Amino acid sequence: IRSGPIQEAYDLPELSLAAWNSVANTVINGTTRRTVKRFFRNAFRVKDPSCDIVCQRNLLCSLRMGHHNSTLYCPPASWTSYSLRTNRITP
């Protein structure tokens, strides 16, 4: 089976939810700078995307969102203690 562009771009062994979750964790945690840069470049399909911190936050939230209620994973920006890593409000 020939791998597709997404699999090649992110070194995914398969296109499973677990594999994509691994990419999301890498991007959200900033684990691999190369993957983070590639993700934002691919999201906008330009070499140097113009995306401020709010733009980045919204895009990262969309990685976790698979639900009709966007505030479940992407709460309002006023929730400054919210963690994208845990999907929880931190003290």
PDB file of C-alpha atoms in Angstrom:
ATOM      1  CA  ILE A   1       0.000   0.000   0.000  1.00  0.00           C
ATOM      2  CA  ARG A   2       1.376   3.358  -1.030  1.00  0.00           C
ATOM      3  CA  SER A   3       1.472   5.973   1.722  1.00  0.00           C
ATOM      4  CA  GLY A   4      -0.121   9.352   1.123  1.00  0.00           C
ATOM      5  CA  PRO A   5       1.244  12.879   1.527  1.00  0.00           C
ATOM      6  CA  ILE A   6      -0.040  13.222   5.103  1.00  0.00           C
ATOM      7  CA  GLN A   7       1.647  10.002   6.155  1.00  0.00           C
ATOM      8  CA  GLU A   8       4.891  11.092   4.528  1.00  0.00           C
ATOM      9  CA  ALA A   9       4.793  14.630   5.934  1.00  0.00           C
ATOM     10  CA  TYR A  10       4.350  13.473   9.518  1.00  0.00           C
ATOM     11  CA  ASP A  11       6.045  10.043   9.352  1.00  0.00           C
ATOM     12  CA  LEU A  12       2.786   8.272  10.196  1.00  0.00           C
ATOM     13  CA  PRO A  13       2.806   4.485  10.046  1.00  0.00           C
ATOM     14  CA  GLU A  14      -0.945   4.558   9.369  1.00  0.00           C
ATOM     15  CA  LEU A  15      -3.883   6.960   9.194  1.00  0.00           C
ATOM     16  CA  SER A  16      -5.487   5.904  12.451  1.00  0.00           C
ATOM     17  CA  LEU A  17      -6.888   8.201  15.128  1.00  0.00           C
ATOM     18  CA  ALA A  18      -4.044   7.135  17.412  1.00  0.00           C
ATOM     19  CA  ALA A  19      -1.438   8.101  14.808  1.00  0.00           C
ATOM     20  CA  TRP A  20      -3.050  11.501  14.191  1.00  0.00           C
ATOM     21  CA  ASN A  21      -3.346  12.025  17.960  1.00  0.00           C
ATOM     22  CA  SER A  22       0.403  11.504  18.189  1.00  0.00           C
ATOM     23  CA  VAL A  23       0.919  14.288  15.631  1.00  0.00           C
ATOM     24  CA  ALA A  24      -1.485  16.538  17.566  1.00  0.00           C
ATOM     25  CA  ASN A  25       0.405  15.891  20.808  1.00  0.00           C
ATOM     26  CA  THR A  26       3.714  16.677  19.117  1.00  0.00           C
ATOM     27  CA  VAL A  27       2.379  19.976  17.764  1.00  0.00           C
ATOM     28  CA  ILE A  28       0.568  21.022  20.958  1.00  0.00           C
ATOM     29  CA  ASN A  29       3.504  20.138  23.213  1.00  0.00           C
ATOM     30  CA  GLY A  30       6.043  21.632  20.813  1.00  0.00           C
ATOM     31  CA  THR A  31       8.020  18.394  21.081  1.00  0.00           C
ATOM     32  CA  THR A  32       9.531  18.520  17.603  1.00  0.00           C
ATOM     33  CA  ARG A  33      10.088  22.004  16.188  1.00  0.00           C
ATOM     34  CA  ARG A  34      10.257  20.618  12.648  1.00  0.00           C
ATOM     35  CA  THR A  35       6.810  19.016  13.002  1.00  0.00           C
ATOM     36  CA  VAL A  36       5.330  22.181  14.520  1.00  0.00           C
ATOM     37  CA  LYS A  37       6.656  24.349  11.666  1.00  0.00           C
ATOM     38  CA  ARG A  38       5.496  21.818   9.090  1.00  0.00           C
ATOM     39  CA  PHE A  39       2.023  21.676  10.640  1.00  0.00           C
ATOM     40  CA  PHE A  40       1.468  25.449  10.468  1.00  0.00           C
ATOM     41  CA  ARG A  41       2.996  25.652   6.984  1.00  0.00           C
ATOM     42  CA  ASN A  42       0.718  22.857   5.752  1.00  0.00           C
ATOM     43  CA  ALA A  43      -2.343  24.301   7.491  1.00  0.00           C
ATOM     44  CA  PHE A  44      -2.020  27.517   5.478  1.00  0.00           C
ATOM     45  CA  ARG A  45      -0.240  26.068   2.446  1.00  0.00           C
ATOM     46  CA  VAL A  46       2.386  28.795   2.480  1.00  0.00           C
ATOM     47  CA  LYS A  47       6.051  28.709   3.479  1.00  0.00           C
ATOM     48  CA  ASP A  48       5.830  31.391   6.190  1.00  0.00           C
ATOM     49  CA  PRO A  49       2.247  31.629   7.461  1.00  0.00           C
ATOM     50  CA  SER A  50       1.123  34.797   9.187  1.00  0.00           C
ATOM     51  CA  CYS A  51      -0.599  33.354  12.247  1.00  0.00           C
ATOM     52  CA  ASP A  52      -0.520  35.141  15.598  1.00  0.00           C
ATOM     53  CA  ILE A  53      -0.948  33.439  18.979  1.00  0.00           C
ATOM     54  CA  VAL A  54      -4.772  33.557  18.802  1.00  0.00           C
ATOM     55  CA  CYS A  55      -4.696  32.058  15.319  1.00  0.00           C
ATOM     56  CA  GLN A  56      -2.314  29.322  16.495  1.00  0.00           C
ATOM     57  CA  ARG A  57      -4.472  28.590  19.555  1.00  0.00           C
ATOM     58  CA  ASN A  58      -7.597  28.217  17.417  1.00  0.00           C
ATOM     59  CA  LEU A  59      -5.819  25.972  14.958  1.00  0.00           C
ATOM     60  CA  LEU A  60      -4.416  23.794  17.740  1.00  0.00           C
ATOM     61  CA  CYS A  61      -7.865  23.573  19.317  1.00  0.00           C
ATOM     62  CA  SER A  62      -9.234  22.295  16.035  1.00  0.00           C
ATOM     63  CA  LEU A  63      -6.811  19.359  16.248  1.00  0.00           C
ATOM     64  CA  ARG A  64      -8.602  18.187  19.375  1.00  0.00           C
ATOM     65  CA  MET A  65     -12.129  19.055  18.326  1.00  0.00           C
ATOM     66  CA  GLY A  66     -14.262  16.243  17.033  1.00  0.00           C
ATOM     67  CA  HIS A  67     -17.459  17.406  18.615  1.00  0.00           C
ATOM     68  CA  HIS A  68     -20.259  19.769  17.624  1.00  0.00           C
ATOM     69  CA  ASN A  69     -19.666  21.825  20.778  1.00  0.00           C
ATOM     70  CA  SER A  70     -16.475  23.742  20.034  1.00  0.00           C
ATOM     71  CA  THR A  71     -16.255  25.129  23.580  1.00  0.00           C
ATOM     72  CA  LEU A  72     -15.747  21.587  24.838  1.00  0.00           C
ATOM     73  CA  TYR A  73     -12.179  21.678  23.512  1.00  0.00           C
ATOM     74  CA  CYS A  74     -11.769  25.311  22.515  1.00  0.00           C
ATOM     75  CA  PRO A  75     -13.016  27.500  25.336  1.00  0.00           C
ATOM     76  CA  PRO A  76     -13.168  31.289  24.981  1.00  0.00           C
ATOM     77  CA  ALA A  77      -9.829  33.109  24.979  1.00  0.00           C
ATOM     78  CA  SER A  78     -10.832  34.694  28.288  1.00  0.00           C
ATOM     79  CA  TRP A  79     -10.167  31.318  29.922  1.00  0.00           C
ATOM     80  CA  THR A  80      -6.476  32.069  30.288  1.00  0.00           C
ATOM     81  CA  SER A  81      -5.812  29.196  32.683  1.00  0.00           C
ATOM     82  CA  TYR A  82      -7.057  26.620  30.173  1.00  0.00           C
ATOM     83  CA  SER A  83      -4.451  24.101  29.011  1.00  0.00           C
ATOM     84  CA  LEU A  84      -4.476  22.776  25.446  1.00  0.00           C
ATOM     85  CA  ARG A  85      -2.321  19.896  26.615  1.00  0.00           C
ATOM     86  CA  THR A  86      -4.850  18.518  29.077  1.00  0.00           C
ATOM     87  CA  ASN A  87      -8.135  20.081  27.923  1.00  0.00           C
ATOM     88  CA  ARG A  88      -8.592  21.211  31.519  1.00  0.00           C
ATOM     89  CA  ILE A  89      -8.661  24.483  33.430  1.00  0.00           C
ATOM     90  CA  THR A  90      -5.521  24.649  35.537  1.00  0.00           C
ATOM     91  CA  PRO A  91      -5.363  26.308  38.977  1.00  0.00           C
TER      92      PRO A  91
END
